[in-house]
Amino acid sequence: MRRSRGLAVSLALSLTGAGAGLGIALAPQAAALTPPVAFTADPLSTWQPNGVVWALAEAGGQVFAGGTFSTVRPPAGGGSEQQAVNFVALDAATGAPTSCKLSFTIASGTATVRALALSPDKSTLYAGGYFGAVNGTAVSSLAAIDVASCTVKTSFRPAFAATVRALAVTGDTVYAGGDFLTVAGQPRQRFAAVGAVDGALKPFTADADEPGRAVEVTPDGENVVLGGDFFTVNGTNSHALAVVDATSGALTKSYPGFIETNSVVKDIATDATGFYTANEGTGGGVFDGRIALDLPGFGQRWRDTCLGATQAVLPYQNVLYSASHAHDCAAMGEFPDGQRHHLLAQPTTGIGKLGWSPDTNDGIGEGIGPRVMTVGSKNGVQYLWVGGEFTTVNGAAQQGLTRFASTGDTGAPTVPVASAASFKPGEVQVRWRSSLDLDDSALTYRIYRNGAATPIATVTADSLFFKRPQVSWTDTTVAAGQSYTYRVTATDAAGNTSAPSATAGVTVPTGTESYPSQVRADGAQLYWRYDDAVLPYAADSSAGGNQNGVHMNAPALRQTPGAVSGASTAIGFNGTDSRIYADKRQTVGSAYTVETWFKTNTTRGGKLFGFGSNQDRGSYQYDKHIYMTNDGRVVFGAYTGVTRTITASSAYNDNQWHHVVATQGPGGMTLYVDGVQRGTLAVTTHENYSGYWHAGGDSLGGWPDRPTSEMWAGQLDESAVYPTVLSAAQVQNHYALATAPADSVVQVTAAEDTYANAGAPATNYGTSSSLAVRGTSFYASYLRFDLPAAPAGTVLKSATLSVKTSTTSGAGTTDTVSVVPVTGSWSEGGTTYNNRPALGGPALGGYPGIPDGSAVHTATLTTGSVAGALGGSLALALSSSGTDALWLWSSEAQANEGTPQLTLTFGAP
């Protein structure tokens, strides 16, 4: 927030089932940008000044730039600089200087051009500022330039005694605002009107007590809207904004108390429906955003209260583009206080930001960034020009001027950050942080499995730079016990496609994983398991799957052992600056539960998990949190106007895994550690604000027993948030499930396999690379597995048989293939059709037809039948009653061709 005295609905789609994924229709792609945005975010090659650009105007394919500079130079890498004294004319389409050369100078002091405006027919350019001559022709801070000849109109000779900062032009009048107190020797305080041809002073009187910075004529020509630093106009209280009669200057509408006293209006723009103000404030409690007011009543349509001084507004095709250094739009339900964003767009009908966000830096001078905008057109292409004091655009060196076209979008979305998880047989959740594209909010994602060239699914989803929700898709065509890899790409409406994400791998379990499945079943709306392999993404494993987290300062990934028995990993925080914040802004209802596992030996305490108003910096509102004191006690706190806490009496900084759950609802607050209730408090309310969940640290100022460190030094695992109060029984169940022995998986390859062929009754196929199954004429395949005993304290929970079709043409079958027990004796090297073993029953499992093409297919077997053979030998046969033969690879097939295999899962009884 600065003051100078002398500026769409996010959607995350989670589609269940491969059929749904394969059938999604793509969003319409006729436009290269996401409507209603009219310009790309890709800056074009543009000459640049060596100072600040304060004013822009456009006529006939030329863009005029005025400011405080002495030369212009070509874009990086070519040509020599040219003299340009506070003014340059540039080709709208090329960004290069035209033949129009004007120098704005003054005998003493620093000359500057602060305002440019064109006559309605665009034949005359009016320039205001602080200068005494143009190309040597004497003027007094306001000049008229013939556009065709690029010469000063000597017939236009108004005399302004101080800086002119704003201009608006009608067919016969030039309205000016600035610092002046007299014009042509007559009193005119900060606003005046002169004839458009001769510059003669007009009766229009709208005297203000502080500088004028913006002037705009209403479309009907009846009124003039004034903006600036002032508190009165013609003696009437109307701070920073006023509407006056276009002829007399008499007040039409005043705005006492409408804009905060420590804020000013820096720019005003209008369209057919209303006018828009750009506002800048100094200090606390300011108004820095934008206002839309209706015509003809001049009443407020909407107010955007983002903080970060707005310097310019430009309505174009129902979109309001703005130049500011907006850093806090939390009051609008958008991004919290943090990074500055200098170029934004929103519909002229409302406040929600659109998917257009190129950026500059603050630059030189006051460090404001962009200050002015205009649209130029040439050869059917529109160009949005931006001027100011910035020195970079989208991170690349570029000073003072840049431009964006209505065509030629070349910027690809950022690469998605993907992960995959599976909690039960037959289902993989593929999820990724939605990508960022600076001029497209609606993106198309394609999911590729196992390196295939054709996507297995297509998903469309929206994202903005401050709203990048997790997107997910569920693959239901996976087999238990098999491993799969996935990659995801993002494509914008122009067809620009990101590089593929890093490969996300997953093995589908043969049985349901107890702990994560229960967390999901109990309704977690955020569930960070911390199994991610790449920064900066913490995947959300909840059923909703749209509350991913973002790593800050590289917490340590995939720490082992994790809190939950099995392959799940934990995450480590350094106690200094590493942490995670949620990508999604939200409010927390009257009932909630926070759950996490933790492990530490710190003596400096820290916040484990909690809710706060900011993302990537310390929050100014914070509660609903769990933190540790220096001596290892765990605290759960909520804020009701005062801090309310429950503290567990024991120390838990013993470098062992502990489970903590904090609940609040109609029954008050409850804290559990390791499944045991450690305290309650009859407090049912907490602070109501929009914010983000944090893991690993956030603000703790003002809280009891505040630890030395607000940041957590230790490990976390299995963090979850629920929109309900978990019962004591649910908490205890979670603790018990996590500490139960982990399931173990054993894969057993066939020790012997062969098949019998009725067409060759005496032939043995024990050394064949193939197996065969058919009812008529008869083929049957025989498999023997040497099974391990169940590990101590476990039982067999599931068993599956995997086979792989061969590359033989038509290897699949339309018939049902049964897996049955073998009752007779046999050996791989001695079995023929004539001495084949007898087949028993009932069937242990089966395949309801297998398609052609070499692929692995899995059947679930009856657990009890397999369990009886543990520690010994299990003989199985594959049989069919049909006439369509099935051809499989045997254990004698070449390496990696998929020999018959049993997958056994053991776990707690």
Short mmCIF file of C-alpha atoms in Angstrom, two decimals, residues 803-806 808-815 817 847-858 884-888:
data_model
loop_
_atom_site.label_atom_id
_atom_site.label_comp_id
_atom_site.label_asym_id
_atom_site.label_seq_id
_atom_site.Cartn_x
_atom_site.Cartn_y
_atom_site.Cartn_z
CA VAL A 803 -1.30 -65.72 -15.67
CA LYS A 804 -0.23 -64.03 -18.87
CA THR A 805 -1.61 -64.64 -22.35
CA SER A 806 1.02 -65.39 -24.96
CA THR A 808 0.05 -66.10 -30.24
CA SER A 809 -2.67 -64.66 -32.48
CA GLY A 810 -6.02 -65.24 -30.82
CA ALA A 811 -4.42 -66.30 -27.53
CA GLY A 812 -7.44 -65.10 -25.54
CA THR A 813 -10.71 -66.94 -25.07
CA THR A 814 -14.38 -66.10 -24.87
CA ASP A 815 -14.98 -69.10 -22.59
CA VAL A 817 -11.76 -70.71 -17.43
CA TYR A 847 -11.56 -66.06 -15.38
CA PRO A 848 -14.81 -64.97 -17.10
CA GLY A 849 -13.20 -64.86 -20.53
CA ILE A 850 -9.82 -63.34 -21.40
CA PRO A 851 -9.36 -60.89 -24.30
CA ASP A 852 -6.78 -61.35 -27.05
CA GLY A 853 -3.43 -59.63 -26.64
CA SER A 854 -0.53 -60.52 -24.38
CA ALA A 855 -1.40 -59.25 -20.89
CA VAL A 856 -1.48 -60.35 -17.25
CA HIS A 857 -4.82 -61.53 -15.87
CA THR A 858 -5.60 -62.19 -12.23
CA ASP A 884 -12.15 -71.47 -27.82
CA ALA A 885 -8.55 -72.21 -26.78
CA LEU A 886 -6.60 -70.07 -24.28
CA TRP A 887 -2.82 -69.87 -24.72
CA LEU A 888 -0.60 -68.77 -21.81
#
